[in-house]
Amino acid sequence: MIPFLDLKAINEQYQTELKEACSRVIDSGWYIMGKELASFEEEFAEYCGSKHSIGVANGLDALILTLRAWIELGKIKEGDEVIVPANTYIASILAISANRLTPVLVEPDPETFNLTADGIAKSITAKTKVILPVHLYGQISPMKEIMQLAKKHSLLVLEDCAQAHGAMIDGKKAGSWGDVGAFSFYPGKNLGALGDAGAITTDSDELYRVISALRNYGSHEKYKNDFKGVNSRLDEIQAAMLRVKLIHLESVTVRRQEIAKRYRDEIKNPFIKLPYVDTEAGHVWHLFVVCSEEREELQNWLAEYDVQTLIHYPIPPHKQQAYSDWNKQSKPITEMIHRQILSLPLDPTMSESNIDTVIELVNNFKM
Ligand SMILES: *Cc1c(COP(=O)(O)O)cnc(C)c1O
C-alpha cells in the first residue's frame, strides 16, 4: 500500500530527539506557559522573519483570536466584511463567523487556486476591513500585489498560513507579509505537532500584547483580566515537539519540493492537469493536487493499485449545511475546482520506488 501520508514514519525519523524533549518536559515539572513555549515562540518568529510569535491551541484559534484582537483594539466591528477565498478550507470562514464579521467569498484564480489582487479589488466595499488570503496547498498568494491593494484601501491583512510554513516570495516568508500570519501545527501539516497546536506571527507590539492575553483568559498578570479571553494555550509538551520538528523543517520542505518536481516532470497524461507553480520557492507542497474531469475514475484506478488519494475538499464552503444561507449561490470556479481536484500521496518519507509507482500508474490512467 502507498499511504497518502505516513505520520508514524514521519515522526519515527526524530524519535530519539522527540523522546528526549518529552522527558525534559516531564522532568521539569512545569507543563503550561513555560520555557519550551517561550523558546518555540522565539524560534518560530525567527524562522518566519517576524518580530513576534504567539503559540495558541490550534490553527482555527490563531485566526479567531487575531480577528478578536482587532475588535478589542477598535480596528474592526461586528458586521464588517472580510474577503476570503471561496474555495478555502472551512476553518478560514468559521473564524470570521465566530467573530460576527461577514465573510465575503471571492473566487480564486483557476490556475493557482489562490486569491488575486484583481479579484479582491472587485469585491471591496465601504464595509471591507480585512483581507484573509489563504496560501492553499502550500503555494503563497501574490502578497506583494495584495499588500499594495491593502495599503491603498487601508485594509488589514491576515494570512492563513496553515498549509504554507516557509513558502517565500523574494526570500520573505508566508506570515511576514500581512499584519498577521496564522499557522496550524495539526499533525499532518508541513510543521506538525503530535497533537493540536497553532501560532500567530506579527511585527505589531500592540497585537502581540492583546493576543497573548486573549489566549490566556484575557490576562497578562495572574488573576487580573483585561479582556474576556479564552483558554487557547500551546502546552509545553507540544511546544517541545515543535522545537524538534522546526529544526528539520527546511530539509522536509526540500524533500517535498523534490517529490513535487518528479511528479511535475514525469507525469504526462492528457486526462490529468498538473498544478500550476508560480515560483519554486513560493510553493512548499503541503499537497500535490491534480485536476481531472474523470476525477472519480482516477481515484478508483489508483485505489485498485493500493495508492491512497484524498480530496481537499469535496464540498465547497458555500454548499455546506452550516452555511445554508449561501447554498443557492453559484461560484463556478470554486465548484469546478471541487469537482476536479485529487491530492496524490506526498510524504517526505516516501521511497523513490513508491514515487515511481504513483507516476507510472497516473501515466497509465486511460492510456
Ligand atoms: C488546517 C487548516 C486550518 C485550521 O487548523 P487547525 O489547527 O486544524 O485548527 C485553517 N486553515 C487552513 C487553510 C487549514 O488547512
CSV table of C-alpha atoms and ligand atoms in Angstrom, one decimal:
chain,number,residue,atom,x,y,z
A,1,MET,CA,0.0,0.0,0.0
A,2,ILE,CA,1.2,3.5,-0.7
A,3,PRO,CA,-0.3,5.7,2.1
A,4,PHE,CA,-1.3,9.3,1.5
A,5,LEU,CA,0.8,10.4,4.5
A,6,ASP,CA,2.5,8.1,7.0
A,7,LEU,CA,2.6,10.2,10.2
A,8,LYS,CA,4.2,7.3,12.2
A,9,ALA,CA,7.1,7.1,9.7
A,10,ILE,CA,7.5,10.9,9.7
A,11,ASN,CA,7.8,11.1,13.5
A,12,GLU,CA,9.9,8.0,13.8
A,13,GLN,CA,12.7,9.8,12.0
A,14,TYR,CA,13.1,12.1,15.0
A,15,GLN,CA,12.1,9.7,17.8
A,16,THR,CA,15.3,10.0,19.8
A,17,GLU,CA,15.1,13.8,19.8
A,18,LEU,CA,11.3,13.8,20.4
A,19,LYS,CA,11.6,11.4,23.4
A,20,GLU,CA,14.4,13.4,24.9
A,21,ALA,CA,12.4,16.6,24.6
A,22,CYS,CA,9.4,14.9,26.1
A,23,SER,CA,11.4,13.7,29.1
A,24,ARG,CA,12.8,17.2,29.5
A,25,VAL,CA,9.3,18.5,30.0
A,26,ILE,CA,8.2,15.7,32.3
A,27,ASP,CA,11.2,16.2,34.5
A,28,SER,CA,10.8,20.0,34.5
A,29,GLY,CA,7.5,19.8,36.5
A,30,TRP,CA,6.2,22.8,34.5
A,31,TYR,CA,3.6,21.9,31.8
A,32,ILE,CA,1.8,25.1,30.7
A,33,MET,CA,3.3,28.5,29.7
A,34,GLY,CA,6.9,27.7,30.4
A,35,LYS,CA,10.3,27.7,28.9
A,36,GLU,CA,9.5,25.4,26.0
A,37,LEU,CA,6.7,27.7,24.7
A,38,ALA,CA,8.8,30.8,25.2
A,39,SER,CA,11.7,29.2,23.2
A,40,PHE,CA,9.4,27.9,20.5
A,41,GLU,CA,7.8,31.3,20.0
A,42,GLU,CA,11.2,32.9,19.7
A,43,GLU,CA,12.5,30.3,17.3
A,44,PHE,CA,9.3,30.2,15.1
A,45,ALA,CA,9.2,34.1,14.9
A,46,GLU,CA,12.9,34.0,13.8
A,47,TYR,CA,12.1,31.3,11.2
A,48,CYS,CA,9.3,33.3,9.7
A,49,GLY,CA,11.1,36.6,9.8
A,50,SER,CA,8.6,38.2,12.2
A,51,LYS,CA,9.2,40.2,15.4
A,52,HIS,CA,6.7,38.1,17.5
A,53,SER,CA,5.1,34.7,17.5
A,54,ILE,CA,2.4,33.6,19.9
A,55,GLY,CA,1.6,30.0,20.5
A,56,VAL,CA,-2.1,29.0,20.7
A,57,ALA,CA,-4.1,25.8,20.9
A,58,ASN,CA,-4.7,25.3,17.1
A,59,GLY,CA,-4.9,27.0,13.7
A,60,LEU,CA,-8.5,27.9,14.0
A,61,ASP,CA,-7.9,29.7,17.2
A,62,ALA,CA,-5.0,31.6,15.6
A,63,LEU,CA,-7.4,33.0,13.1
A,64,ILE,CA,-10.2,33.6,15.6
A,65,LEU,CA,-8.0,35.4,18.2
A,66,THR,CA,-6.4,37.7,15.6
A,67,LEU,CA,-9.8,38.9,14.4
A,68,ARG,CA,-11.0,39.2,18.0
A,69,ALA,CA,-7.9,41.2,18.9
A,70,TRP,CA,-8.7,43.7,16.1
A,71,ILE,CA,-12.2,44.0,17.5
A,72,GLU,CA,-10.8,44.6,21.0
A,73,LEU,CA,-8.5,47.3,19.6
A,74,GLY,CA,-11.4,49.0,17.9
A,75,LYS,CA,-10.0,48.4,14.4
A,76,ILE,CA,-13.0,46.4,13.2
A,77,LYS,CA,-16.5,45.8,14.5
A,78,GLU,CA,-19.4,43.3,14.1
A,79,GLY,CA,-20.8,43.2,10.6
A,80,ASP,CA,-17.6,44.4,8.9
A,81,GLU,CA,-16.6,42.4,5.8
A,82,VAL,CA,-13.7,40.1,5.5
A,83,ILE,CA,-12.6,39.0,2.0
A,84,VAL,CA,-11.7,35.3,1.9
A,85,PRO,CA,-11.2,32.8,-1.0
A,86,ALA,CA,-14.4,30.8,-1.8
A,87,ASN,CA,-12.5,27.5,-2.1
A,88,THR,CA,-10.7,27.6,1.2
A,89,TYR,CA,-10.8,25.0,4.0
A,90,ILE,CA,-13.8,25.8,6.1
A,91,ALA,CA,-11.7,27.0,9.1
A,92,SER,CA,-10.8,30.3,7.5
A,93,ILE,CA,-14.5,31.1,7.2
A,94,LEU,CA,-15.5,29.8,10.6
A,95,ALA,CA,-13.1,32.2,12.2
A,96,ILE,CA,-14.8,35.1,10.5
A,97,SER,CA,-18.3,33.9,11.5
A,98,ALA,CA,-17.2,33.2,15.1
A,99,ASN,CA,-16.4,37.0,15.5
A,100,ARG,CA,-19.8,38.0,13.9
A,101,LEU,CA,-18.0,39.5,11.0
A,102,THR,CA,-19.2,39.0,7.4
A,103,PRO,CA,-17.3,36.6,5.1
A,104,VAL,CA,-17.2,37.8,1.5
A,105,LEU,CA,-16.4,34.7,-0.6
A,106,VAL,CA,-14.2,35.6,-3.6
A,107,GLU,CA,-13.5,33.2,-6.5
A,108,PRO,CA,-9.8,32.2,-6.7
A,109,ASP,CA,-7.6,32.2,-9.7
A,110,PRO,CA,-8.4,28.9,-11.5
A,111,GLU,CA,-4.7,28.1,-12.1
A,112,THR,CA,-3.2,28.9,-8.6
A,113,PHE,CA,-6.4,28.3,-6.6
A,114,ASN,CA,-5.4,31.4,-4.6
A,115,LEU,CA,-6.9,34.9,-4.5
A,116,THR,CA,-5.6,37.6,-6.9
A,117,ALA,CA,-5.3,41.3,-6.2
A,118,ASP,CA,-7.8,41.9,-9.1
A,119,GLY,CA,-10.4,39.5,-7.7
A,120,ILE,CA,-10.1,41.1,-4.3
A,121,ALA,CA,-10.3,44.7,-5.7
A,122,LYS,CA,-13.6,43.9,-7.4
A,123,SER,CA,-15.1,42.8,-4.1
A,124,ILE,CA,-14.1,45.7,-1.9
A,125,THR,CA,-17.0,47.7,-0.5
A,126,ALA,CA,-17.3,50.5,2.1
A,127,LYS,CA,-17.6,47.8,4.8
A,128,THR,CA,-14.5,45.8,3.8
A,129,LYS,CA,-12.0,45.9,6.6
A,130,VAL,CA,-9.8,42.7,6.3
A,131,ILE,CA,-8.3,40.6,3.5
A,132,LEU,CA,-7.8,37.0,4.5
A,133,PRO,CA,-5.7,35.3,1.8
A,134,VAL,CA,-5.2,31.6,2.2
A,135,HIS,CA,-1.9,30.1,0.9
A,136,LEU,CA,-3.8,27.0,-0.3
A,137,TYR,CA,-2.0,23.6,-0.8
A,138,GLY,CA,1.3,25.3,0.2
A,139,GLN,CA,1.5,28.0,-2.5
A,140,ILE,CA,1.9,31.5,-1.3
A,141,SER,CA,-0.7,34.1,-2.6
A,142,PRO,CA,0.6,37.1,-4.6
A,143,MET,CA,1.4,39.0,-1.4
A,144,LYS,CA,3.2,42.0,-3.0
A,145,GLU,CA,0.1,42.9,-5.0
A,146,ILE,CA,-2.2,42.1,-2.1
A,147,MET,CA,-0.3,44.3,0.3
A,148,GLN,CA,-0.2,47.2,-2.2
A,149,LEU,CA,-4.0,46.9,-2.6
A,150,ALA,CA,-4.5,46.7,1.2
A,151,LYS,CA,-2.4,49.8,1.7
A,152,LYS,CA,-4.4,51.7,-0.9
A,153,HIS,CA,-7.7,50.9,0.8
A,154,SER,CA,-6.4,50.9,4.4
A,155,LEU,CA,-7.3,47.2,4.9
A,156,LEU,CA,-5.9,44.8,7.4
A,157,VAL,CA,-4.3,41.6,6.1
A,158,LEU,CA,-4.5,38.2,7.9
A,159,GLU,CA,-2.6,35.5,6.1
A,160,ASP,CA,-3.9,31.9,6.6
A,161,CYS,CA,-0.5,30.1,6.6
A,162,ALA,CA,-1.9,26.7,7.9
A,163,GLN,CA,-0.6,25.0,4.7
A,164,ALA,CA,2.4,27.1,3.8
A,165,HIS,CA,5.1,27.1,6.5
A,166,GLY,CA,8.2,28.5,4.8
A,167,ALA,CA,6.7,29.4,1.4
A,168,MET,CA,8.5,32.6,0.2
A,169,ILE,CA,8.3,35.5,-2.3
A,170,ASP,CA,11.7,37.2,-2.8
A,171,GLY,CA,13.1,35.4,0.3
A,172,LYS,CA,10.3,36.8,2.5
A,173,LYS,CA,8.2,34.1,4.2
A,174,ALA,CA,4.5,33.5,4.5
A,175,GLY,CA,3.2,35.1,7.7
A,176,SER,CA,5.7,38.0,7.5
A,177,TRP,CA,3.8,39.8,4.6
A,178,GLY,CA,0.5,40.7,6.2
A,179,ASP,CA,-0.3,42.3,9.6
A,180,VAL,CA,-0.6,38.8,11.0
A,181,GLY,CA,0.1,35.2,9.9
A,182,ALA,CA,-2.0,32.4,11.4
A,183,PHE,CA,-0.4,28.9,11.5
A,184,SER,CA,-1.7,25.4,12.3
A,185,PHE,CA,0.6,22.6,13.5
A,186,TYR,CA,-2.0,19.9,13.2
A,187,PRO,CA,-0.1,16.6,12.9
A,188,GLY,CA,-0.4,16.4,9.1
A,189,LYS,CA,0.7,20.0,8.3
A,190,ASN,CA,4.2,20.7,7.0
A,191,LEU,CA,5.3,21.5,10.5
A,192,GLY,CA,3.2,19.2,12.6
A,193,ALA,CA,2.9,18.7,16.4
A,194,LEU,CA,2.0,15.4,18.0
A,195,GLY,CA,-1.4,16.8,18.8
A,196,ASP,CA,-3.2,20.1,18.3
A,197,ALA,CA,-1.2,23.4,18.2
A,198,GLY,CA,-1.1,26.7,16.3
A,199,ALA,CA,0.6,30.1,16.3
A,200,ILE,CA,0.4,33.7,15.2
A,201,THR,CA,3.2,35.7,13.8
A,202,THR,CA,3.2,39.6,13.8
A,203,ASP,CA,5.5,42.6,13.9
A,204,SER,CA,3.0,44.6,15.9
A,205,ASP,CA,3.7,45.0,19.6
A,206,GLU,CA,0.1,46.0,20.3
A,207,LEU,CA,-1.3,42.8,18.7
A,208,TYR,CA,1.3,40.7,20.5
A,209,ARG,CA,0.1,42.2,23.8
A,210,VAL,CA,-3.6,41.7,23.1
A,211,ILE,CA,-3.4,38.2,21.6
A,212,SER,CA,-1.0,37.0,24.4
A,213,ALA,CA,-3.7,38.0,26.9
A,214,LEU,CA,-6.7,36.7,24.9
A,215,ARG,CA,-5.3,33.2,24.7
A,216,ASN,CA,-4.9,33.1,28.5
A,217,TYR,CA,-8.3,34.2,29.9
A,218,GLY,CA,-7.6,37.8,28.8
A,219,SER,CA,-4.9,38.1,31.4
A,220,HIS,CA,-1.3,39.4,31.4
A,221,GLU,CA,-0.9,39.1,35.1
A,222,LYS,CA,-2.4,36.2,37.1
A,223,TYR,CA,-5.9,36.9,38.4
A,224,LYS,CA,-6.0,40.3,36.6
A,225,ASN,CA,-8.3,40.2,33.5
A,226,ASP,CA,-8.1,42.9,30.9
A,227,PHE,CA,-10.3,41.1,28.3
A,228,LYS,CA,-13.0,38.4,28.3
A,229,GLY,CA,-10.4,35.9,27.0
A,230,VAL,CA,-10.4,32.2,26.3
A,231,ASN,CA,-8.1,29.3,27.1
A,232,SER,CA,-6.2,28.6,24.0
A,233,ARG,CA,-2.7,27.9,25.1
A,234,LEU,CA,0.0,25.8,23.4
A,235,ASP,CA,1.2,23.4,26.1
A,236,GLU,CA,4.9,22.6,27.0
A,237,ILE,CA,4.9,19.1,25.5
A,238,GLN,CA,3.6,20.2,22.1
A,239,ALA,CA,6.0,23.2,22.1
A,240,ALA,CA,8.9,20.9,22.8
A,241,MET,CA,7.8,18.5,20.0
A,242,LEU,CA,7.6,21.5,17.7
A,243,ARG,CA,11.0,22.8,18.6
A,244,VAL,CA,12.5,19.4,17.5
A,245,LYS,CA,10.5,19.4,14.3
A,246,LEU,CA,11.2,23.1,13.4
A,247,ILE,CA,15.0,22.2,13.3
A,248,HIS,CA,14.1,19.7,10.4
A,249,LEU,CA,11.5,21.8,8.6
A,250,GLU,CA,13.9,23.1,6.0
A,251,SER,CA,15.0,19.7,4.9
A,252,VAL,CA,11.4,18.5,4.9
A,253,THR,CA,10.5,21.3,2.6
A,254,VAL,CA,13.3,20.5,0.2
A,255,ARG,CA,12.2,16.9,0.2
A,256,ARG,CA,8.6,17.9,-0.6
A,257,GLN,CA,9.8,20.1,-3.4
A,258,GLU,CA,11.9,17.3,-4.8
A,259,ILE,CA,9.0,14.9,-4.9
A,260,ALA,CA,6.7,17.5,-6.4
A,261,LYS,CA,9.4,18.2,-9.1
A,262,ARG,CA,9.4,14.5,-10.0
A,263,TYR,CA,5.7,14.4,-10.3
A,264,ARG,CA,5.7,17.6,-12.4
A,265,ASP,CA,8.5,16.4,-14.7
A,266,GLU,CA,7.3,12.8,-15.1
A,267,ILE,CA,3.5,12.8,-15.0
A,268,LYS,CA,2.4,13.1,-18.6
A,269,ASN,CA,-1.2,12.3,-19.3
A,270,PRO,CA,-3.8,14.3,-21.3
A,271,PHE,CA,-6.5,13.4,-18.9
A,272,ILE,CA,-4.7,15.0,-16.0
A,273,LYS,CA,-3.8,18.6,-15.3
A,274,LEU,CA,-0.7,19.3,-13.2
A,275,PRO,CA,-0.7,22.0,-10.5
A,276,TYR,CA,0.4,25.5,-11.7
A,277,VAL,CA,3.6,26.8,-10.0
A,278,ASP,CA,4.2,30.5,-9.8
A,279,THR,CA,7.8,30.3,-8.4
A,280,GLU,CA,9.7,27.4,-7.0
A,281,ALA,CA,10.3,29.0,-3.6
A,282,GLY,CA,6.7,30.1,-3.4
A,283,HIS,CA,5.4,26.5,-3.0
A,284,VAL,CA,6.1,24.2,-0.1
A,285,TRP,CA,3.8,21.4,-1.4
A,286,HIS,CA,1.6,20.7,1.6
A,287,LEU,CA,-0.5,18.9,-1.1
A,288,PHE,CA,0.1,17.9,-4.6
A,289,VAL,CA,-3.3,18.5,-6.3
A,290,VAL,CA,-4.0,17.4,-9.8
A,291,CYS,CA,-7.2,18.1,-11.8
A,292,SER,CA,-9.1,15.7,-13.9
A,293,GLU,CA,-12.6,15.7,-15.4
A,294,GLU,CA,-12.6,12.0,-14.6
A,295,ARG,CA,-11.6,12.5,-11.0
A,296,GLU,CA,-13.7,9.7,-9.5
A,297,GLU,CA,-12.4,7.2,-12.1
A,298,LEU,CA,-8.8,8.3,-11.5
A,299,GLN,CA,-9.2,7.9,-7.7
A,300,ASN,CA,-10.7,4.4,-8.2
A,301,TRP,CA,-8.0,3.5,-10.6
A,302,LEU,CA,-5.3,4.4,-8.1
A,303,ALA,CA,-7.2,2.7,-5.2
A,304,GLU,CA,-7.3,-0.5,-7.2
A,305,TYR,CA,-3.5,-0.5,-7.0
A,306,ASP,CA,-3.5,0.4,-3.3
A,307,VAL,CA,-2.5,4.1,-3.8
A,308,GLN,CA,-4.3,6.3,-1.3
A,309,THR,CA,-5.5,9.7,-2.5
A,310,LEU,CA,-7.7,12.3,-0.9
A,311,ILE,CA,-9.9,15.2,-2.0
A,312,HIS,CA,-9.1,18.7,-0.5
A,313,TYR,CA,-12.0,19.4,-0.3
A,314,PRO,CA,-15.1,17.6,-1.5
A,315,ILE,CA,-17.8,20.2,-0.6
A,316,PRO,CA,-17.1,24.0,-1.0
A,317,PRO,CA,-18.0,26.2,2.0
A,318,HIS,CA,-21.0,27.8,0.2
A,319,LYS,CA,-22.6,24.4,-0.3
A,320,GLN,CA,-22.2,23.3,3.4
A,321,GLN,CA,-25.2,22.9,5.6
A,322,ALA,CA,-23.5,25.1,8.2
A,323,TYR,CA,-23.8,28.0,5.7
A,324,SER,CA,-27.3,27.1,4.3
A,325,ASP,CA,-27.9,30.8,3.5
A,326,TRP,CA,-25.3,30.6,0.8
A,327,ASN,CA,-26.4,27.2,-0.7
A,328,LYS,CA,-28.1,28.9,-3.7
A,329,GLN,CA,-25.0,31.0,-4.6
A,330,SER,CA,-23.1,30.0,-7.7
A,331,LYS,CA,-19.3,30.1,-7.7
A,332,PRO,CA,-18.4,28.4,-10.9
A,333,ILE,CA,-14.6,28.4,-10.5
A,334,THR,CA,-14.8,27.1,-6.9
A,335,GLU,CA,-17.3,24.4,-7.9
A,336,MET,CA,-15.2,23.3,-10.9
A,337,ILE,CA,-12.2,23.0,-8.6
A,338,HIS,CA,-14.1,20.9,-6.1
A,339,ARG,CA,-15.3,18.6,-8.8
A,340,GLN,CA,-11.9,18.0,-10.4
A,341,ILE,CA,-9.2,18.0,-7.7
A,342,LEU,CA,-7.4,15.0,-6.4
A,343,SER,CA,-4.4,15.0,-4.0
A,344,LEU,CA,-1.7,12.5,-4.8
A,345,PRO,CA,0.4,10.9,-2.0
A,346,LEU,CA,3.2,13.4,-1.0
A,347,ASP,CA,5.0,12.3,2.1
A,348,PRO,CA,8.6,13.4,2.8
A,349,THR,CA,9.4,9.8,3.9
A,350,MET,CA,8.1,8.3,0.6
A,351,SER,CA,10.6,6.0,-1.2
A,352,GLU,CA,11.7,6.6,-4.7
A,353,SER,CA,10.2,3.4,-5.8
A,354,ASN,CA,6.8,4.4,-4.4
A,355,ILE,CA,7.1,7.7,-6.3
A,356,ASP,CA,7.9,5.7,-9.4
A,357,THR,CA,4.8,3.6,-8.9
A,358,VAL,CA,2.5,6.6,-8.5
A,359,ILE,CA,3.9,8.3,-11.6
A,360,GLU,CA,3.6,5.1,-13.7
A,361,LEU,CA,0.0,4.5,-12.5
A,362,VAL,CA,-1.1,8.0,-13.2
A,363,ASN,CA,0.5,7.9,-16.6
A,364,ASN,CA,-1.3,4.7,-17.4
A,365,PHE,CA,-4.7,6.0,-16.5
A,366,LYS,CA,-6.9,5.6,-19.6
A,367,MET,CA,-3.7,5.2,-21.7
B,1,LIG,C1,-5.6,23.1,8.9
B,1,LIG,C2,-6.1,24.4,8.5
B,1,LIG,C3,-6.7,25.3,9.4
B,1,LIG,C4,-7.0,25.0,10.8
B,1,LIG,O1,-6.0,24.5,11.6
B,1,LIG,P1,-6.4,23.6,12.9
B,1,LIG,O2,-5.1,23.5,13.6
B,1,LIG,O3,-6.9,22.3,12.4
B,1,LIG,O4,-7.4,24.3,13.7
B,1,LIG,C5,-7.0,26.6,9.0
B,1,LIG,N1,-6.9,26.9,7.7
B,1,LIG,C6,-6.4,26.1,6.8
B,1,LIG,C7,-6.3,26.5,5.3
B,1,LIG,C8,-6.0,24.8,7.1
B,1,LIG,O5,-5.6,23.9,6.2
